[in-house]
Structures are given as structure tokens and as C-alpha cells.
Coordinates of C-alpha atoms and ligand atoms in Angstrom, one line a residue:
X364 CA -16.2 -11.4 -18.2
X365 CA -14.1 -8.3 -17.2
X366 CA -11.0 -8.3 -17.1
X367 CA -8.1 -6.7 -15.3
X368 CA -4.8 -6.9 -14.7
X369 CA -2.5 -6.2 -11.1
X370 CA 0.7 -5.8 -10.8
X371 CA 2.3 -6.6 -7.4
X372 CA -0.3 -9.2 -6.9
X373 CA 2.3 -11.3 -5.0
X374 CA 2.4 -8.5 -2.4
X375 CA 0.5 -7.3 0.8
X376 CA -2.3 -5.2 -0.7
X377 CA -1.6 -6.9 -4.8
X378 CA -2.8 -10.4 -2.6
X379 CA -5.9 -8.8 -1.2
X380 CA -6.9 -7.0 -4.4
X381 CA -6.5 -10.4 -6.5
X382 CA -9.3 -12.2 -3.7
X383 CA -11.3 -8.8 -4.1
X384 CA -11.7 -8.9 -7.7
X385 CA -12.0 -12.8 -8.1
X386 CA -14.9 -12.3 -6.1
X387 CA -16.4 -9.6 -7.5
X388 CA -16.7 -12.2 -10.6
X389 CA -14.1 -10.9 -12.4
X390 CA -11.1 -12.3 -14.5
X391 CA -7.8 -11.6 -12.4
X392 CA -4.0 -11.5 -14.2
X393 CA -1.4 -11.5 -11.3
X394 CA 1.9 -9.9 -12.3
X395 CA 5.0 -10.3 -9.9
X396 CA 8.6 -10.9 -10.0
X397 CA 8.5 -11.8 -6.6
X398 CA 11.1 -9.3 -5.8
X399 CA 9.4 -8.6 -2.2
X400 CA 5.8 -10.0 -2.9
X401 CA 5.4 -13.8 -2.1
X402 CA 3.7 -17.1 -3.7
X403 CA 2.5 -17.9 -0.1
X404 CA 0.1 -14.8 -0.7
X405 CA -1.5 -16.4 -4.0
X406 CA -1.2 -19.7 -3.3
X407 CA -5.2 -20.1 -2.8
X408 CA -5.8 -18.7 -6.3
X409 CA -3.3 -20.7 -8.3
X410 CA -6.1 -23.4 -9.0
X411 CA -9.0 -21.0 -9.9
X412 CA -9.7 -20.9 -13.1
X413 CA -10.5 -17.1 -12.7
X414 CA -6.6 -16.5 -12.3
X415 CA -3.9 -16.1 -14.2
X416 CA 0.0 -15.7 -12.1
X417 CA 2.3 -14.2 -14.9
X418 CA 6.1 -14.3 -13.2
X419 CA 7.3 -11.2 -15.1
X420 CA 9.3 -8.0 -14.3
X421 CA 7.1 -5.0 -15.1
X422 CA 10.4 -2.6 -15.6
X423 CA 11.5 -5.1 -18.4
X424 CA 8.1 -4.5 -20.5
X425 CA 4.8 -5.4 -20.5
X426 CA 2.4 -7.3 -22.8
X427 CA -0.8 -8.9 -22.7
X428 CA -2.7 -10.3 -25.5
X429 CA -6.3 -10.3 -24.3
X430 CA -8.5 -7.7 -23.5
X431 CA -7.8 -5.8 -20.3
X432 CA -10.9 -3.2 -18.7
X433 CA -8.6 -2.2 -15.8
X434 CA -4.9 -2.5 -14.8
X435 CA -4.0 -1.8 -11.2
X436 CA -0.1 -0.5 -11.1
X437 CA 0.7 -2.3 -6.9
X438 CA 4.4 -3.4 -8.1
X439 CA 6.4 -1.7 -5.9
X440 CA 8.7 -2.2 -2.5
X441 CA 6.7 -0.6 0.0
X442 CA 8.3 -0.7 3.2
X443 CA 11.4 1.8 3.9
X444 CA 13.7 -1.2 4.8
X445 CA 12.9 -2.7 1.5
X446 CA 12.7 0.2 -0.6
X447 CA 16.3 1.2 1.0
X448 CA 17.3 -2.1 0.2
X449 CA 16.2 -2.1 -3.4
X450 CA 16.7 1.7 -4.1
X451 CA 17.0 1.4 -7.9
X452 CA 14.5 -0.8 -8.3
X453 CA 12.0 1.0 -6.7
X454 CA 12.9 3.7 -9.2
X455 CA 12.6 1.9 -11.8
X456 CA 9.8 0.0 -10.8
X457 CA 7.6 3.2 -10.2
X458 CA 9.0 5.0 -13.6
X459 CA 9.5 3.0 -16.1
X460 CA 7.5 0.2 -14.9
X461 CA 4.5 2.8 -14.7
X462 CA 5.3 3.8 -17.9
X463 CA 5.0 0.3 -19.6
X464 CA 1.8 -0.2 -17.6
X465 CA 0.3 3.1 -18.7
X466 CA 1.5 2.2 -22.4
X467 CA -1.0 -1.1 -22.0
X468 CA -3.7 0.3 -20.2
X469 CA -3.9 3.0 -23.3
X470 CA -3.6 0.5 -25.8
X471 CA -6.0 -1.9 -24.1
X472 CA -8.5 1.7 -23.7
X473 CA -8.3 -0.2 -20.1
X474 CA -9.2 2.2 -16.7
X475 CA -5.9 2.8 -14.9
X476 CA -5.6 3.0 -11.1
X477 CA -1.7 3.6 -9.7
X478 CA -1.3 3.0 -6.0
X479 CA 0.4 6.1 -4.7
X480 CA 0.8 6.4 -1.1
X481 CA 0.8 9.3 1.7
X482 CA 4.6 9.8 1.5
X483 CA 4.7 12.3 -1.3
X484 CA 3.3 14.5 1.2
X485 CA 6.9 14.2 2.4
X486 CA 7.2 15.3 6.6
X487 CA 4.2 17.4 6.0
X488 CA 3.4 21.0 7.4
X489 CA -0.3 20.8 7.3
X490 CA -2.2 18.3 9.6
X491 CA -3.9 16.2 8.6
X492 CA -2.7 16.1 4.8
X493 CA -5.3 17.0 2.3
X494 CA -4.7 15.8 -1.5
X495 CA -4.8 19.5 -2.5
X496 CA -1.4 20.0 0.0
X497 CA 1.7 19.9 -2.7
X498 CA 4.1 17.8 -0.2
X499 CA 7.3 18.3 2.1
X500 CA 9.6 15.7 0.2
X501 CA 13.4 15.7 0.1
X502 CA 14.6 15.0 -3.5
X503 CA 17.8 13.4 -2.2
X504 CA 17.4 12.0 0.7
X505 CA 16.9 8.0 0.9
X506 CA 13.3 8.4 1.0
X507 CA 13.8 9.9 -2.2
X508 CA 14.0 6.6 -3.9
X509 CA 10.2 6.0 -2.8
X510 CA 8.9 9.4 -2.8
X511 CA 9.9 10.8 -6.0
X512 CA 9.4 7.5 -8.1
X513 CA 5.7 7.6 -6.6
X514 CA 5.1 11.4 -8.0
X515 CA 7.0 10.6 -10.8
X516 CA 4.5 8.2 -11.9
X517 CA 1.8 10.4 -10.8
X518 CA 2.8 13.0 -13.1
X519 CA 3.0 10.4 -15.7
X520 CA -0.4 9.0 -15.2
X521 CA -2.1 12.6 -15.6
X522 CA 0.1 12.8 -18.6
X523 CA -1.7 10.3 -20.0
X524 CA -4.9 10.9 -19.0
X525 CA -4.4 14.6 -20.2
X526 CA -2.7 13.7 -23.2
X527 CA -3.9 10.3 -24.3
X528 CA -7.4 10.1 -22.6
X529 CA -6.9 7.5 -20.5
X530 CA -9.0 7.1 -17.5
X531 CA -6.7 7.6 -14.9
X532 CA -7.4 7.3 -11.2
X533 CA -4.5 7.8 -8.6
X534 CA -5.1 6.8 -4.6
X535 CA -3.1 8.2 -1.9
X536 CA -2.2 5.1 0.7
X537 CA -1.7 5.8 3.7
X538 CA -0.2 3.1 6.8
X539 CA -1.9 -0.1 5.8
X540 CA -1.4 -3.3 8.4
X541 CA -3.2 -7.0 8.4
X542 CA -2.6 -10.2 7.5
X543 CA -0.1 -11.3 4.4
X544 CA 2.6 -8.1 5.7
X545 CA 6.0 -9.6 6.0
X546 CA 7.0 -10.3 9.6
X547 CA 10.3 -8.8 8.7
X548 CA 9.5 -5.9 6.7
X549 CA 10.2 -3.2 8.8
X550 CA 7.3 -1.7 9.5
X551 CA 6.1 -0.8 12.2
X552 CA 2.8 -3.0 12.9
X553 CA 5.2 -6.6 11.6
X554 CA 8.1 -5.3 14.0
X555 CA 6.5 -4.3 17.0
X556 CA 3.9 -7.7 16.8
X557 CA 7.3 -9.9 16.1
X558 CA 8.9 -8.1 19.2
X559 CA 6.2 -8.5 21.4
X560 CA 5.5 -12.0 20.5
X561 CA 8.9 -12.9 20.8
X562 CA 9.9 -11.6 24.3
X563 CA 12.0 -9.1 22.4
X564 CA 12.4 -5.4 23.1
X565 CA 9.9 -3.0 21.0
X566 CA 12.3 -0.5 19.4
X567 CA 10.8 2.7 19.1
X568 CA 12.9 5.1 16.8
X569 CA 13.2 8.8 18.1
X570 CA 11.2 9.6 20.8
X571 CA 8.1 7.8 19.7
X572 CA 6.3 11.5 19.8
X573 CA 6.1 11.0 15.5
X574 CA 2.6 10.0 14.5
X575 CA 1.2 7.5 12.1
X576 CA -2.9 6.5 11.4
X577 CA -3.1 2.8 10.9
X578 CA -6.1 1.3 8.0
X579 CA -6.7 -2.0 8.4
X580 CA -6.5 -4.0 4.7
X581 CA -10.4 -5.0 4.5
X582 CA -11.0 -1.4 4.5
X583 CA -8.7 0.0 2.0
X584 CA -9.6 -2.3 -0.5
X585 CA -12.6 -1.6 -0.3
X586 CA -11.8 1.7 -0.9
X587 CA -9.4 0.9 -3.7
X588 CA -12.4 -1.5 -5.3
X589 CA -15.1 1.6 -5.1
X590 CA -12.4 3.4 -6.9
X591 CA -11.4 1.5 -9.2
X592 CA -15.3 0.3 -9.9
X593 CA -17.0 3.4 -10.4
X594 CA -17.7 4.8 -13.7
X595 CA -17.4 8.5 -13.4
X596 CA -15.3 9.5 -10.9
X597 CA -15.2 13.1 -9.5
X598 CA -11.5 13.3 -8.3
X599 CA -8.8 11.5 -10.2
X600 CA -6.4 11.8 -6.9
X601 CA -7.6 10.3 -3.8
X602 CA -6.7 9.6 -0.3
X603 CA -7.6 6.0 1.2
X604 CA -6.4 5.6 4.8
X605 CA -8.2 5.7 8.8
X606 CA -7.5 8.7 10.1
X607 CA -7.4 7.9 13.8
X608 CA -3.7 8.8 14.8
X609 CA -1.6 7.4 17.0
X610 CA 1.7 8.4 18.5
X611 CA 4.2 5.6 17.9
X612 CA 5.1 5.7 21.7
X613 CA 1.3 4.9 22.6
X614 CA 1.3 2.2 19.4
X615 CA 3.9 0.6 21.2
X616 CA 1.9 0.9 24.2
X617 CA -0.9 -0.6 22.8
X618 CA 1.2 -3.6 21.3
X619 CA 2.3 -4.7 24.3
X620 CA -1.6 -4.8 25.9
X621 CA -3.3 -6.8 22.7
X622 CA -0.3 -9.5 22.8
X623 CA 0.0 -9.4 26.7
X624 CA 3.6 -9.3 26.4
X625 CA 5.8 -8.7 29.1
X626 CA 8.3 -7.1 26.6
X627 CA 9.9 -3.1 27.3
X628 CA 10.0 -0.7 25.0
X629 CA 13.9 0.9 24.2
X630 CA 14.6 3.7 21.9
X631 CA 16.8 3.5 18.9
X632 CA 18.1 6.5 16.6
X633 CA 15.1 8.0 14.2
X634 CA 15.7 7.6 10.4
X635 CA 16.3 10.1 8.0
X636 CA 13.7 12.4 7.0
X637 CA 11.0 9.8 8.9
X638 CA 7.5 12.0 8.9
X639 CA 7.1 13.7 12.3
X640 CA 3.2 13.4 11.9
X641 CA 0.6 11.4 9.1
X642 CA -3.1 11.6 9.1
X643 CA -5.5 11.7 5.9
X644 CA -7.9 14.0 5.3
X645 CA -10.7 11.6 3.5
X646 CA -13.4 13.5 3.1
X647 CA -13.0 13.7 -0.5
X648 CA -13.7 9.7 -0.3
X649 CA -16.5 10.4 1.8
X650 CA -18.2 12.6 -0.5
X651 CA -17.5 11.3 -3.8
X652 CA -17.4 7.5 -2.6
X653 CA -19.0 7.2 0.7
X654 CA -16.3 5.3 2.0
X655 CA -14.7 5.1 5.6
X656 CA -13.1 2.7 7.3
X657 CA -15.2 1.0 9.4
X658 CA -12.9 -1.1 11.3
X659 CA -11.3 -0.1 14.5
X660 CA -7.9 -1.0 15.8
X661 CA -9.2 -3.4 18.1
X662 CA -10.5 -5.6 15.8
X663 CA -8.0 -5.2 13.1
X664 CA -4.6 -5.5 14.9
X665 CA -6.7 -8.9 16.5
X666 CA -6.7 -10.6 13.1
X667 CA -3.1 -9.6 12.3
X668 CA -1.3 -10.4 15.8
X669 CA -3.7 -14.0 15.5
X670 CA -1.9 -14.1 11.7
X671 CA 1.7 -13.4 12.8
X672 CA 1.2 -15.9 15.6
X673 CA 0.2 -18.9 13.0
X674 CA 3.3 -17.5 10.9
X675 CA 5.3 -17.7 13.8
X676 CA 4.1 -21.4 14.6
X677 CA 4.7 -22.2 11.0
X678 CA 8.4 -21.6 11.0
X679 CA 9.0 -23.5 14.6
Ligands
UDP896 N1 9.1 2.8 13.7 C1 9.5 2.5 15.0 N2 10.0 1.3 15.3 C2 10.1 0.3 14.4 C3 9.7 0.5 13.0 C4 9.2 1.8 12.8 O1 9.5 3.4 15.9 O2 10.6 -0.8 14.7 C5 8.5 4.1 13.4 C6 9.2 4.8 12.2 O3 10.3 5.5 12.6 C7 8.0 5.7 11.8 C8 6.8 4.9 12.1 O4 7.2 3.9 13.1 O5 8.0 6.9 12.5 C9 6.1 4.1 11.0 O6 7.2 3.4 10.3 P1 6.9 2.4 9.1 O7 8.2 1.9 8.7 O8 5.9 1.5 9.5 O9 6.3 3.3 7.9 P2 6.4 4.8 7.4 O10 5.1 5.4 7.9 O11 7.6 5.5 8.1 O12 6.5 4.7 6.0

């Protein structure tokens, strides 16, 4: 049976990933310290016998006696109110943590994937961002935390895969939403659905003129599972997002319509060094993979305001 091992599986995406692979009939070790993932996320797996939940801190050290054929590097804070909240551990988490994980995966001779995201493209100048484009990123800023741990470790993975052989593959997320986000995360999808649902105001930062493209999660794991999956891959470094962009003024817009909430929209103060415009350029997963997403915002931001409503219930 093959083997691998996620870290962050307590998480958003980690969650998703875990289901993915358990039924893809594989063997699935779940590493979390629950730092911002949750055990509400895995609680489905904890009886399967395909699934393993190791409660361990990835920056601490990392072992694992059996045989691993993949590890998946997800353990990270991902949204800017938690990564601002938990600066050094994000840091750490996506430096030394990668390096621990990396130091397994070559022992193991395991395939490596490390979830890097669209924000070391910084507040890009080219539109959409290609992986080729080098990045617009702020060493010092407080995105820094986030940005610089992420190419950090993707320096450190080609290190090892120039150095050490290992078969390193790095994906490029870009704005994910669905079921299993935080409500109170920060983000833009969990805030706007809470404030519309709750007859609260939808606070649009800035102008609302910045633009974000919104994946639903079905589809980037899919694309994470192709890439993890195939055997040879053709570009180590790989974007996985939708790029149909919104402005965050017409997101709001379109919030307010799917919920049918009555709720305005007020503007609040934009955060530092917040990305005036984000859209992947996927053709390289097109090509290589034939991915695309293939599920439109309708449809996805249905399932998630439907899973922040039973979350809602849950707490009253
Ligand atoms: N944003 C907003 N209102 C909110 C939360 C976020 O206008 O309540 C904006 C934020 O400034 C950014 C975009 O929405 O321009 C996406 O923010 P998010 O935190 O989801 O992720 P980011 O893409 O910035 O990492």
C-alpha cells in the first residue's frame, strides 16, 4: 500500500488532501499541531484504519518509522490574520519545518510536494502572474513573515532536489475557498459569507478596485493529486488556482446576491503591501497535466455559504 505523509492535515486544504488520498487507496499519516488546523476537519478519518493523526510540531523534528512514497509539506498558517498573528511560527514552520520534512522525504527516497502559494509573486507587475515572473515581495514588511518563509523553502526544496536528488515538486496556490475554511480566519470568502449571513456590514479594505481569482477546493486538489501522482513531471514549479478574477468590490457584490442578504458594504483602511491584482497563468498545468478548474463560482461559493450556514447553526 503506498504510503504518504501530510503535514497540516488538520487544516483547510491538509483535511481535503487526507479524504483525497484515503480514497485513492492509499495509506494516509496526518501531521498537525493544531496550531490553526482543527480535529473537526479529521474527525471522519479518525476511525479508518487507512489513517494515522500524529499530534506533532513539524518545526520540533520529524520522524517516521515506516516507509513513506510521498510527503506533502501543508503545515503552515495561511491566512494573513493568522499568519500576522503567528509571525514566527510561520517562519519557522516554512524553514525549518521544511527542512526537517525535506530531511525525511530524502531519507525515505519519498517524492516531495511543498505547497507554496501565489504570494511570492509579492503585489505583482505582470498580469496575470506566470511561474517564470521572479516576484514583487517586500522582505520586511509583515507579509514578509509568509512570503519569504514560502521562497525560502522553495529554494530549499530545489536544493535538495539539485543536490540530493530528491523528487521535488513545488505548486503555486492561489485564493482557495470551500468548506472546512475557518469562519473567522480572515479571509475574504469566511468574512464576507459570516457578514452577510449575519446582518453585519461587508468590510471591504481600500477601494475594493484590488483583485483576487477564487479556486474552489475540489478543484485544487485535484490539481495538487495530478501533481503529486504523476511519475515524470515536466515542471517542478507549478501554478494551481481559477483564473477568473474578480474585483473585491464586485465579490462583495456577489456575496450579498448568493446569500440574499440585506447587508451594505463599508470600506475599511487597505493592509500593508495587500496585492493590488492576482490571477494565475495555468497553462503550464494545462499542458503538462491537463488540469483546469472546472467549477464555477456559482456552484462553489453554494457549497461553502450552505457549510458556513450549518457552522453557524452549530454554534447557536
Ligand atoms: N479583504 C477585504 N475584506 C475582508 C477581508 C479581505 O476587502 O474582510 C480583501 C483583502 O484586502 C485582499 C482580498 O480581500 O485584497 C483577499 O484577501 P484575503 O485575506 O482573502 O487573502 P489574500 O489574497 O490577501 O492573501
Amino acid at each position: 500500500m503506498k504510503q504518504v505523509l501530510i503535514t497540516g492535515a488538520a487544516g483547510f486544504i491538509g483535511s481535503h488532501l487526507c479524504d483525497r488520498f484515503i480514497k485513492e487507496g492509499w495509506y494516509v499519516v496526518g501531521v498537525d499541531n493544531f496550531l490553526t488546523g482543527s480535529l473537526e476537519n479529521l474527525e471522519h478519518l479518525l476511525l479508518n484504519q487507512n489513517f494515522e493523526l500524529v499530534e506533532e510540531d513539524v518545526i520540533k523534528g520529524l520522524e517516521w518509522e515506516g516507509h513513506l512514497d510521498l510527503i506533502l509539506h501543508f503545515a503552515c498558517p495561511a491566512s494573513p490574520v493568522d499568519y500576522l498573528n503567528f509571525p514566527i511560527e510561520t517562519l519557522m514552520v516554512d524553514s525549518v519545518g521544511t527542512s526537517h520534512t525535506l530531511k525525511l522525504a530524502k531519507d525515505k527516497r519519498a517524492r516531495y510536494v511543498f505547497a507554496s502559494t501565489s504570494e511570492v509573486y509579492g503585489d505583482p507587475q505582470v498580469h496575470p502572474q506566470p511561474e517564470s515572473y521572479w516576484g514583487n515581495v517586500n522582505p520586511v514588511g509583515p507579509r514578509s513573515v509568509y512570503d519569504e518563509a514560502k521562497r525560502f523553502s522553495e529554494a530549499l526544496s530545489m536544493a535538495y532536489h539539485r543536490e540530493c536528488g530528491v523528487d521535488v515538486r513545488i505548486i503555486r496556490i492561489f485564493n482557495t475557498y470551500g468548506p472546512r475554511m475557518k469562519l473567522k480566519d480572515g479571509r475574504v470568502v469566511p468574512n464576507f459569507i459570516f457578514q452577510a449571513l449575519n446582518g453585519q456590514d461587508l468590510t471591504v479594505y481600500g477601494d475594493g478596485s484590488q483583485s483576487r481569482s477564487f479556486c474552489y477546493v475540489d478543484d485544487l486538489v485535484e490539481g495538487i493529486f495530478l501533481v503529486s501522482d504523476v511519475d515524470a513531471i515536466k515542471y517542478r514549479v507549478m501554478n494551481l488556482g481559477n483564473p477568473d478574477e474578480y474585483k473585491i468590490i464586485d465579490f462583495a457584490q456577489i456575496i450579498l446576491e448568493k446569500t440574499g442578504s440585506n447587508s451594505k458594504i463599508i470600506f475599511k483602511p487597505l493592509p500593508r503591501d495587500d496585492p493590488k491584482m492576482r490571477k494565475p497563468d495555468i497553462s503550464l498545468a494545462r499542458e503538462s497535466l491537463h488540469w483546469k478548474p472546472v467549477i464555477s463560482l456559482d456552484e462553489g461559493l453554494a457549497k461553502t455559504i450552505q457549510y458556513f450556514q450549518s457552522q453557524l447553526e452549530d454554534v447557536e
